[in-house]
Amino acid sequence: MFHRSRRNLARWFTWSMGSILVSFASAVYCIEVQDQLTSFDQALLDKIQVMAASVEYRYHRGNWELNLEHVPLLGSNSLPLDSNLVYARWYNERGQLVQFVGAFPSEQLEEQPTFQTIRLSEESSELLRQVTFPVTHHQILIGYLQVAISLSPVQEAIAQMRLFLSVGVPVALGAITLTGWYLGGRAMYPIRNAYDHLQRFTANASHELRSPLSAILSNAQVGLILPMGDGQIQRDRLSQIVKTAKEMSQLVDQLLFLSRSTEYLSPEVLKQFDFGVWLENLAVDYAPKLEAQQLQLQTQFPLIPVLICADPDLLRQAIVNLLDNACKYTPAGGQVCLRLSTSVRFATLEIADNGIGIPPGDLPHIFERFYRVDSARNPETGGFGLGLSIVDQIVKVHRGQIRVSSTVNRGTTFTLEFPLL
């Protein structure tokens, strides 16, 4: 599925970018041809204007008499070897040929546009650019000057441009195809990760829910087949069902919490408060549980106010999860430390214990959902493996950061950072 999607992305990218490239190359080619022809026509026009300005004429006995001897090319009756002119012709005002040099012309000037691209003969492959220029004196037409120049320089320039495009465009299309394939892979990478993550999440949730459901079903079936008079055994079965149902309810609540995809909290649920005072109250509330497990709580809070903006309920859930883990994995007589400090921009909270620690190989994965350090996945010690995932999500929605460091048999320290106001 992902390879097909990647191919489709690469194909659409190549088609779209290739269409843009071909359209752009076509437009550049047309503009270049037009520019070359315009420059060539302007040079030809300048040349014929110089020739027209050299025409000498006089009005004698009711007719215009012309002297073309001083007209460049026409006056010499031959084309210079270094000239690219193919022919030059002079027609009178009635369009009749008077004088020419170069290729033999028609006797009568045919009506035609000023600039024209022609072939000297049907057999010739050379293209000529011909211009027919009317010559006037005091707004009276006295004749037509017609010259033609080979279009070879323009054809050579256009041929080079065409060769460059015919080679460059396919090479660029190949590069676009490779780029599309690479970008398609990059685009599919997070989608594939999300898909794999969803698959793992679904499989783990199904696995976690299957066990309590089986327990409820077996206890209910056993309770149904027992004799009606054995009330104590039935009560034990019902108690086991209630306990399992509570665990399922807790698991479902955690899954619902993790399914919330909000990137950040809405401003309505955020409150500004003194983090130090708030932690002192939390430590007082949590102290009885630590004492019941014969653990010592050490606190260290700054004397100055530490103002943050957070959801107190979510923050309490995150810190209680970490304290629960500290209690769970610290033997009796151990210590749990709660330290708060500040820097320029952040409030830093450390929750440390001197318990059994976390193996180095498990540290990169402890915030993954359903990940347990205990390979046996004993619910009595490992829970559902969602507690630290919830803590990580709560810290992130508060724009904070969480780090962990641990040494086996020496303890674990979780460091939480929250932006200061």
CSV table of C-alpha atoms in Angstrom, one decimal:
chain,number,residue,atom,x,y,z
A,1,MET,CA,0.0,0.0,0.0
A,2,PHE,CA,2.8,2.4,0.9
A,3,HIS,CA,4.9,1.6,-2.1
A,4,ARG,CA,1.8,2.1,-4.3
A,5,SER,CA,1.1,5.5,-2.6
A,6,ARG,CA,4.8,6.5,-3.0
A,7,ARG,CA,4.6,5.6,-6.7
A,8,ASN,CA,1.4,7.6,-7.1
A,9,LEU,CA,2.9,10.6,-5.4
A,10,ALA,CA,6.1,10.4,-7.5
A,11,ARG,CA,4.0,10.0,-10.7
A,12,TRP,CA,1.8,13.0,-9.9
A,13,PHE,CA,4.8,15.1,-8.9
A,14,THR,CA,6.5,14.2,-12.2
A,15,TRP,CA,3.5,15.0,-14.3
A,16,SER,CA,2.8,18.3,-12.6
A,17,MET,CA,6.4,19.5,-12.5
A,18,GLY,CA,7.1,18.0,-16.0
A,19,SER,CA,4.1,19.9,-17.4
A,20,ILE,CA,5.3,23.1,-15.9
A,21,LEU,CA,8.8,22.5,-17.2
A,22,VAL,CA,7.6,21.7,-20.7
A,23,SER,CA,5.3,24.7,-20.8
A,24,PHE,CA,8.1,26.9,-19.5
A,25,ALA,CA,10.6,25.5,-22.1
A,26,SER,CA,8.1,26.0,-24.9
A,27,ALA,CA,7.4,29.6,-23.8
A,28,VAL,CA,11.2,30.3,-23.6
A,29,TYR,CA,11.7,28.8,-27.0
A,30,CYS,CA,8.9,30.9,-28.6
A,31,ILE,CA,10.1,34.1,-26.9
A,32,GLU,CA,13.7,33.4,-28.0
A,33,VAL,CA,12.6,32.8,-31.6
A,34,GLN,CA,10.6,36.0,-31.6
A,35,ASP,CA,13.5,38.0,-30.1
A,36,GLN,CA,16.0,36.7,-32.6
A,37,LEU,CA,13.6,37.5,-35.5
A,38,THR,CA,12.8,41.0,-34.2
A,39,SER,CA,16.5,41.8,-33.8
A,40,PHE,CA,17.2,40.5,-37.3
A,41,ASP,CA,14.4,42.5,-38.8
A,42,GLN,CA,15.6,45.7,-37.0
A,43,ALA,CA,19.1,45.2,-38.4
A,44,LEU,CA,17.6,44.6,-41.9
A,45,LEU,CA,15.4,47.7,-41.6
A,46,ASP,CA,18.3,49.9,-40.6
A,47,LYS,CA,20.3,48.7,-43.6
A,48,ILE,CA,17.5,49.3,-46.1
A,49,GLN,CA,16.8,52.8,-44.6
A,50,VAL,CA,20.5,53.7,-45.3
A,51,MET,CA,20.1,52.5,-48.9
A,52,ALA,CA,16.9,54.4,-49.3
A,53,ALA,CA,18.5,57.6,-48.0
A,54,SER,CA,21.2,57.4,-50.7
A,55,VAL,CA,18.7,57.5,-53.6
A,56,GLU,CA,19.1,60.6,-55.8
A,57,TYR,CA,16.0,61.8,-57.7
A,58,ARG,CA,14.7,64.9,-59.6
A,59,TYR,CA,11.4,66.0,-61.1
A,60,HIS,CA,12.0,66.7,-64.9
A,61,ARG,CA,9.3,67.4,-67.4
A,62,GLY,CA,6.5,65.9,-65.3
A,63,ASN,CA,8.4,62.7,-64.3
A,64,TRP,CA,10.7,61.6,-61.5
A,65,GLU,CA,14.1,60.8,-62.7
A,66,LEU,CA,16.2,58.6,-60.4
A,67,ASN,CA,20.0,58.1,-60.1
A,68,LEU,CA,20.7,54.8,-58.4
A,69,GLU,CA,24.5,54.9,-59.1
A,70,HIS,CA,25.3,56.0,-55.5
A,71,VAL,CA,22.9,53.6,-53.8
A,72,PRO,CA,25.0,51.0,-51.9
A,73,LEU,CA,25.0,47.6,-53.8
A,74,LEU,CA,22.7,48.8,-56.5
A,75,GLY,CA,25.2,51.3,-57.7
A,76,SER,CA,28.0,48.8,-57.9
A,77,ASN,CA,25.9,46.2,-59.7
A,78,SER,CA,27.5,43.4,-57.6
A,79,LEU,CA,27.2,42.0,-54.1
A,80,PRO,CA,30.4,42.2,-52.0
A,81,LEU,CA,31.8,38.8,-51.0
A,82,ASP,CA,31.6,39.6,-47.3
A,83,SER,CA,28.0,40.7,-47.4
A,84,ASN,CA,25.1,38.4,-46.3
A,85,LEU,CA,22.7,40.2,-48.7
A,86,VAL,CA,21.3,37.8,-51.3
A,87,TYR,CA,19.7,40.5,-53.5
A,88,ALA,CA,18.7,44.1,-53.7
A,89,ARG,CA,16.0,45.4,-56.1
A,90,TRP,CA,14.5,48.8,-57.1
A,91,TYR,CA,10.9,49.0,-58.4
A,92,ASN,CA,9.3,52.3,-59.6
A,93,GLU,CA,6.1,53.6,-58.2
A,94,ARG,CA,4.1,51.4,-60.5
A,95,GLY,CA,5.9,48.3,-59.2
A,96,GLN,CA,8.0,47.7,-62.4
A,97,LEU,CA,11.6,46.5,-62.0
A,98,VAL,CA,14.2,49.2,-62.7
A,99,GLN,CA,17.4,47.8,-61.4
A,100,PHE,CA,18.6,44.9,-59.3
A,101,VAL,CA,21.7,43.1,-58.1
A,102,GLY,CA,21.9,39.4,-57.0
A,103,ALA,CA,19.2,36.8,-57.8
A,104,PHE,CA,17.0,37.5,-60.9
A,105,PRO,CA,13.7,39.0,-59.8
A,106,SER,CA,10.2,39.2,-61.2
A,107,GLU,CA,9.5,42.1,-63.5
A,108,GLN,CA,6.5,43.2,-61.6
A,109,LEU,CA,6.4,43.8,-57.8
A,110,GLU,CA,3.7,41.8,-56.2
A,111,GLU,CA,1.8,43.1,-53.3
A,112,GLN,CA,3.3,41.6,-50.2
A,113,PRO,CA,3.9,42.4,-46.5
A,114,THR,CA,6.9,44.5,-45.5
A,115,PHE,CA,8.8,41.6,-43.9
A,116,GLN,CA,8.5,38.1,-45.4
A,117,THR,CA,10.3,34.8,-44.9
A,118,ILE,CA,10.8,33.1,-48.3
A,119,ARG,CA,12.9,30.5,-50.1
A,120,LEU,CA,15.0,31.5,-53.1
A,121,SER,CA,13.7,28.4,-54.9
A,122,GLU,CA,11.7,25.4,-54.1
A,123,GLU,CA,14.8,23.2,-54.2
A,124,SER,CA,16.7,25.4,-51.8
A,125,SER,CA,16.7,24.7,-48.1
A,126,GLU,CA,18.0,28.2,-47.2
A,127,LEU,CA,15.5,30.6,-45.8
A,128,LEU,CA,15.7,34.3,-46.6
A,129,ARG,CA,14.2,37.3,-44.8
A,130,GLN,CA,12.9,39.8,-47.4
A,131,VAL,CA,11.9,43.4,-46.7
A,132,THR,CA,10.1,45.6,-49.2
A,133,PHE,CA,10.5,49.3,-48.3
A,134,PRO,CA,8.4,52.1,-50.0
A,135,VAL,CA,10.5,55.2,-50.7
A,136,THR,CA,8.7,58.5,-50.7
A,137,HIS,CA,9.6,62.2,-51.3
A,138,HIS,CA,7.3,64.8,-49.8
A,139,GLN,CA,4.8,62.1,-49.1
A,140,ILE,CA,4.8,61.1,-52.8
A,141,LEU,CA,5.7,57.5,-53.6
A,142,ILE,CA,8.7,57.3,-56.0
A,143,GLY,CA,9.5,53.6,-55.8
A,144,TYR,CA,10.2,50.4,-53.7
A,145,LEU,CA,13.5,49.1,-52.4
A,146,GLN,CA,13.5,45.4,-51.8
A,147,VAL,CA,16.4,43.5,-50.2
A,148,ALA,CA,16.8,40.0,-48.8
A,149,ILE,CA,19.2,38.5,-46.3
A,150,SER,CA,19.9,34.9,-45.4
A,151,LEU,CA,18.3,33.7,-42.1
A,152,SER,CA,21.2,31.4,-41.4
A,153,PRO,CA,22.4,33.3,-38.3
A,154,VAL,CA,18.9,33.1,-36.8
A,155,GLN,CA,18.5,29.5,-37.8
A,156,GLU,CA,21.8,28.5,-36.2
A,157,ALA,CA,20.9,30.3,-33.0
A,158,ILE,CA,17.5,28.7,-32.9
A,159,ALA,CA,19.0,25.3,-33.6
A,160,GLN,CA,21.4,25.6,-30.7
A,161,MET,CA,18.5,26.7,-28.5
A,162,ARG,CA,16.4,23.7,-29.7
A,163,LEU,CA,19.4,21.3,-29.1
A,164,PHE,CA,19.8,22.7,-25.6
A,165,LEU,CA,16.1,22.2,-24.8
A,166,SER,CA,15.9,18.8,-26.4
A,167,VAL,CA,18.7,17.6,-24.2
A,168,GLY,CA,18.1,19.7,-21.1
A,169,VAL,CA,14.3,19.0,-20.7
A,170,PRO,CA,14.6,15.2,-20.7
A,171,VAL,CA,17.5,15.4,-18.2
A,172,ALA,CA,15.4,17.8,-16.0
A,173,LEU,CA,12.4,15.4,-16.3
A,174,GLY,CA,14.7,12.6,-15.1
A,175,ALA,CA,15.8,14.7,-12.2
A,176,ILE,CA,12.2,15.6,-11.4
A,177,THR,CA,11.3,11.9,-11.4
A,178,LEU,CA,14.0,11.0,-9.0
A,179,THR,CA,13.2,14.0,-6.8
A,180,GLY,CA,9.5,13.0,-6.8
A,181,TRP,CA,10.4,9.4,-5.8
A,182,TYR,CA,12.6,10.8,-3.0
A,183,LEU,CA,10.0,13.3,-1.8
A,184,GLY,CA,7.3,10.7,-2.0
A,185,GLY,CA,9.3,8.5,0.4
A,186,ARG,CA,9.9,11.4,2.7
A,187,ALA,CA,6.2,12.2,2.7
A,188,MET,CA,5.2,8.6,3.3
A,189,TYR,CA,7.6,8.2,6.2
A,190,PRO,CA,5.5,10.0,8.9
A,191,ILE,CA,2.3,8.4,7.5
A,192,ARG,CA,3.9,5.0,7.7
A,193,ASN,CA,5.2,5.6,11.2
A,194,ALA,CA,1.7,6.8,12.3
A,195,TYR,CA,0.2,3.7,10.6
A,196,ASP,CA,2.6,1.4,12.4
A,197,HIS,CA,2.1,3.2,15.6
A,198,LEU,CA,-1.7,2.8,15.2
A,199,GLN,CA,-1.3,-0.9,14.5
A,200,ARG,CA,0.8,-1.4,17.6
A,201,PHE,CA,-1.5,0.7,19.7
A,202,THR,CA,-4.6,-1.3,18.5
A,203,ALA,CA,-2.8,-4.6,19.0
A,204,ASN,CA,-1.6,-3.7,22.5
A,205,ALA,CA,-5.1,-2.3,23.5
A,206,SER,CA,-6.7,-5.5,22.3
A,207,HIS,CA,-4.2,-7.6,24.2
A,208,GLU,CA,-4.7,-5.6,27.4
A,209,LEU,CA,-8.5,-5.7,27.2
A,210,ARG,CA,-8.6,-9.4,26.3
A,211,SER,CA,-7.1,-10.5,29.6
A,212,PRO,CA,-9.6,-8.8,31.9
A,213,LEU,CA,-12.5,-9.8,29.7
A,214,SER,CA,-11.5,-13.4,29.9
A,215,ALA,CA,-11.1,-13.1,33.7
A,216,ILE,CA,-14.7,-11.6,34.0
A,217,LEU,CA,-16.1,-14.3,31.7
A,218,SER,CA,-14.4,-17.2,33.6
A,219,ASN,CA,-15.4,-15.9,37.0
A,220,ALA,CA,-19.0,-15.4,35.9
A,221,GLN,CA,-19.1,-18.9,34.4
A,222,VAL,CA,-17.7,-20.5,37.6
A,223,GLY,CA,-20.2,-18.5,39.7
A,224,LEU,CA,-23.1,-19.8,37.6
A,225,ILE,CA,-22.1,-23.4,37.9
A,226,LEU,CA,-21.5,-23.3,41.7
A,227,PRO,CA,-24.3,-24.5,44.0
A,228,MET,CA,-26.6,-21.7,45.3
A,229,GLY,CA,-25.7,-22.4,48.9
A,230,ASP,CA,-22.0,-21.7,48.6
A,231,GLY,CA,-22.3,-17.9,49.1
A,232,GLN,CA,-18.7,-17.1,50.1
A,233,ILE,CA,-17.2,-18.5,46.9
A,234,GLN,CA,-19.8,-16.7,44.8
A,235,ARG,CA,-18.9,-13.4,46.6
A,236,ASP,CA,-15.2,-14.0,45.9
A,237,ARG,CA,-16.0,-14.5,42.2
A,238,LEU,CA,-18.1,-11.3,42.2
A,239,SER,CA,-15.4,-9.4,44.0
A,240,GLN,CA,-12.9,-10.6,41.4
A,241,ILE,CA,-15.3,-9.5,38.6
A,242,VAL,CA,-15.6,-6.0,40.2
A,243,LYS,CA,-11.8,-5.7,40.6
A,244,THR,CA,-11.3,-6.7,37.0
A,245,ALA,CA,-14.0,-4.3,35.8
A,246,LYS,CA,-12.3,-1.4,37.7
A,247,GLU,CA,-9.0,-2.2,36.0
A,248,MET,CA,-10.7,-2.2,32.6
A,249,SER,CA,-12.4,1.1,33.5
A,250,GLN,CA,-9.0,2.5,34.4
A,251,LEU,CA,-7.5,1.2,31.2
A,252,VAL,CA,-10.3,2.7,29.1
A,253,ASP,CA,-9.9,6.0,30.8
A,254,GLN,CA,-6.2,6.1,30.0
A,255,LEU,CA,-6.8,5.1,26.4
A,256,LEU,CA,-9.4,7.9,26.1
A,257,PHE,CA,-7.0,10.4,27.5
A,258,LEU,CA,-4.2,9.3,25.1
A,259,SER,CA,-6.6,9.4,22.2
A,260,ARG,CA,-7.0,13.2,22.6
A,261,SER,CA,-5.1,14.6,19.7
A,262,THR,CA,-5.0,18.3,20.8
A,263,GLU,CA,-1.6,19.6,20.4
A,264,TYR,CA,-1.9,22.3,23.0
A,265,LEU,CA,-4.4,23.1,25.7
A,266,SER,CA,-7.1,25.8,25.2
A,267,PRO,CA,-6.6,29.0,27.1
A,268,GLU,CA,-9.8,28.4,29.0
A,269,VAL,CA,-8.4,25.5,31.0
A,270,LEU,CA,-5.1,27.2,31.9
A,271,LYS,CA,-4.6,28.9,35.2
A,272,GLN,CA,-1.7,31.0,36.6
A,273,PHE,CA,-0.5,29.9,40.0
A,274,ASP,CA,2.6,29.6,42.2
A,275,PHE,CA,4.1,26.2,41.2
A,276,GLY,CA,6.1,26.1,44.5
A,277,VAL,CA,3.1,26.6,46.8
A,278,TRP,CA,1.1,24.2,44.6
A,279,LEU,CA,3.8,21.5,45.0
A,280,GLU,CA,4.0,21.9,48.7
A,281,ASN,CA,0.2,21.2,49.0
A,282,LEU,CA,0.6,18.2,46.7
A,283,ALA,CA,3.5,16.8,48.8
A,284,VAL,CA,1.4,17.2,52.0
A,285,ASP,CA,-1.5,15.3,50.4
A,286,TYR,CA,0.8,12.6,49.1
A,287,ALA,CA,2.9,12.1,52.2
A,288,PRO,CA,0.6,9.5,53.9
A,289,LYS,CA,1.0,7.1,51.0
A,290,LEU,CA,4.8,7.4,51.2
A,291,GLU,CA,4.7,6.9,55.0
A,292,ALA,CA,2.5,3.8,54.5
A,293,GLN,CA,5.2,2.3,52.3
A,294,GLN,CA,8.0,3.4,54.8
A,295,LEU,CA,9.5,5.9,52.3
A,296,GLN,CA,10.9,9.3,53.2
A,297,LEU,CA,9.9,12.3,51.2
A,298,GLN,CA,12.4,15.2,50.8
A,299,THR,CA,11.3,18.5,49.3
A,300,GLN,CA,13.2,21.5,48.1
A,301,PHE,CA,11.3,24.5,46.8
A,302,PRO,CA,12.5,28.1,46.2
A,303,LEU,CA,11.4,30.9,48.4
A,304,ILE,CA,10.5,33.1,45.6
A,305,PRO,CA,7.2,32.6,43.6
A,306,VAL,CA,7.5,30.4,40.6
A,307,LEU,CA,4.6,31.4,38.4
A,308,ILE,CA,3.5,29.1,35.6
A,309,CYS,CA,0.4,28.8,33.5
A,310,ALA,CA,-1.0,25.2,33.4
A,311,ASP,CA,-4.0,23.0,34.0
A,312,PRO,CA,-3.7,22.0,37.7
A,313,ASP,CA,-5.7,18.8,37.3
A,314,LEU,CA,-3.6,17.5,34.4
A,315,LEU,CA,-0.4,18.6,36.1
A,316,ARG,CA,-1.4,16.8,39.3
A,317,GLN,CA,-2.1,13.6,37.3
A,318,ALA,CA,1.4,13.7,35.7
A,319,ILE,CA,3.2,14.3,39.0
A,320,VAL,CA,1.2,11.7,40.9
A,321,ASN,CA,2.0,9.1,38.2
A,322,LEU,CA,5.7,9.8,38.6
A,323,LEU,CA,5.4,9.6,42.5
A,324,ASP,CA,3.4,6.4,42.1
A,325,ASN,CA,6.2,4.9,40.1
A,326,ALA,CA,8.8,6.1,42.6
A,327,CYS,CA,6.8,4.4,45.4
A,328,LYS,CA,6.3,1.2,43.4
A,329,TYR,CA,10.0,0.7,42.5
A,330,THR,CA,11.6,2.0,45.7
A,331,PRO,CA,12.1,-0.5,48.5
A,332,ALA,CA,11.0,0.3,52.1
A,333,GLY,CA,13.3,2.7,53.8
A,334,GLY,CA,14.2,4.5,50.6
A,335,GLN,CA,13.8,8.2,49.7
A,336,VAL,CA,11.8,10.1,47.2
A,337,CYS,CA,12.9,13.7,46.4
A,338,LEU,CA,10.8,16.5,45.1
A,339,ARG,CA,13.0,19.5,44.0
A,340,LEU,CA,11.9,22.6,42.2
A,341,SER,CA,14.3,25.2,40.7
A,342,THR,CA,14.1,28.0,38.2
A,343,SER,CA,16.2,29.2,35.3
A,344,VAL,CA,15.8,32.2,33.0
A,345,ARG,CA,12.8,30.8,31.1
A,346,PHE,CA,11.8,27.5,32.8
A,347,ALA,CA,10.7,26.0,36.1
A,348,THR,CA,12.5,22.7,36.6
A,349,LEU,CA,11.0,20.0,38.7
A,350,GLU,CA,13.0,16.8,39.6
A,351,ILE,CA,11.3,13.7,41.0
A,352,ALA,CA,14.0,11.4,42.1
A,353,ASP,CA,14.2,8.1,44.0
A,354,ASN,CA,16.9,5.7,45.1
A,355,GLY,CA,15.0,2.6,43.9
A,356,ILE,CA,15.8,-0.3,41.6
A,357,GLY,CA,16.3,2.0,38.6
A,358,ILE,CA,15.7,1.3,34.9
A,359,PRO,CA,18.1,-0.7,32.6
A,360,PRO,CA,19.8,1.4,30.0
A,361,GLY,CA,18.3,-0.5,27.1
A,362,ASP,CA,14.8,0.3,28.3
A,363,LEU,CA,15.3,4.1,28.8
A,364,PRO,CA,14.7,5.1,25.2
A,365,HIS,CA,11.3,3.3,25.2
A,366,ILE,CA,9.7,4.0,28.6
A,367,PHE,CA,7.5,6.8,27.2
A,368,GLU,CA,6.1,4.5,24.5
A,369,ARG,CA,2.5,3.4,25.0
A,370,PHE,CA,2.1,-0.1,26.6
A,371,TYR,CA,5.8,-0.4,27.1
A,372,ARG,CA,6.8,-2.1,30.3
A,373,VAL,CA,10.2,-2.5,31.7
A,374,ASP,CA,9.1,-5.9,33.1
A,375,SER,CA,9.3,-8.4,30.3
A,376,ALA,CA,6.8,-10.6,32.1
A,377,ARG,CA,4.2,-7.7,32.0
A,378,ASN,CA,3.0,-8.4,35.5
A,379,PRO,CA,0.1,-6.0,36.1
A,380,GLU,CA,0.8,-6.0,39.8
A,381,THR,CA,4.1,-4.2,39.2
A,382,GLY,CA,4.0,-2.8,35.7
A,383,GLY,CA,0.4,-1.6,35.3
A,384,PHE,CA,-0.8,-1.2,31.8
A,385,GLY,CA,2.3,0.6,30.6
A,386,LEU,CA,0.4,3.9,30.0
A,387,GLY,CA,1.4,6.0,33.0
A,388,LEU,CA,4.6,7.5,31.6
A,389,SER,CA,2.9,8.0,28.2
A,390,ILE,CA,0.3,10.1,29.9
A,391,VAL,CA,3.0,12.0,31.7
A,392,ASP,CA,4.8,12.7,28.5
A,393,GLN,CA,1.6,13.9,26.8
A,394,ILE,CA,0.7,16.1,29.7
A,395,VAL,CA,4.1,17.8,29.7
A,396,LYS,CA,4.0,18.3,25.9
A,397,VAL,CA,0.6,19.9,25.9
A,398,HIS,CA,2.0,22.4,28.4
A,399,ARG,CA,4.9,23.2,26.0
A,400,GLY,CA,7.3,21.6,28.5
A,401,GLN,CA,10.0,19.0,28.3
A,402,ILE,CA,10.7,15.8,30.2
A,403,ARG,CA,13.9,13.9,30.6
A,404,VAL,CA,14.9,10.8,32.5
A,405,SER,CA,18.2,9.5,33.9
A,406,SER,CA,18.5,6.2,35.8
A,407,THR,CA,21.1,3.8,37.2
A,408,VAL,CA,20.2,0.3,38.0
A,409,ASN,CA,19.9,-0.3,41.8
A,410,ARG,CA,20.8,3.4,42.4
A,411,GLY,CA,17.6,5.2,41.4
A,412,THR,CA,15.8,7.2,38.8
A,413,THR,CA,15.3,10.9,38.2
A,414,PHE,CA,12.6,12.5,36.1
A,415,THR,CA,13.2,16.1,35.1
A,416,LEU,CA,10.2,18.2,34.0
A,417,GLU,CA,10.6,21.7,32.6
A,418,PHE,CA,7.7,24.2,32.2
A,419,PRO,CA,7.8,27.7,30.7
A,420,LEU,CA,7.8,30.5,33.3
A,421,LEU,CA,5.4,33.4,33.0
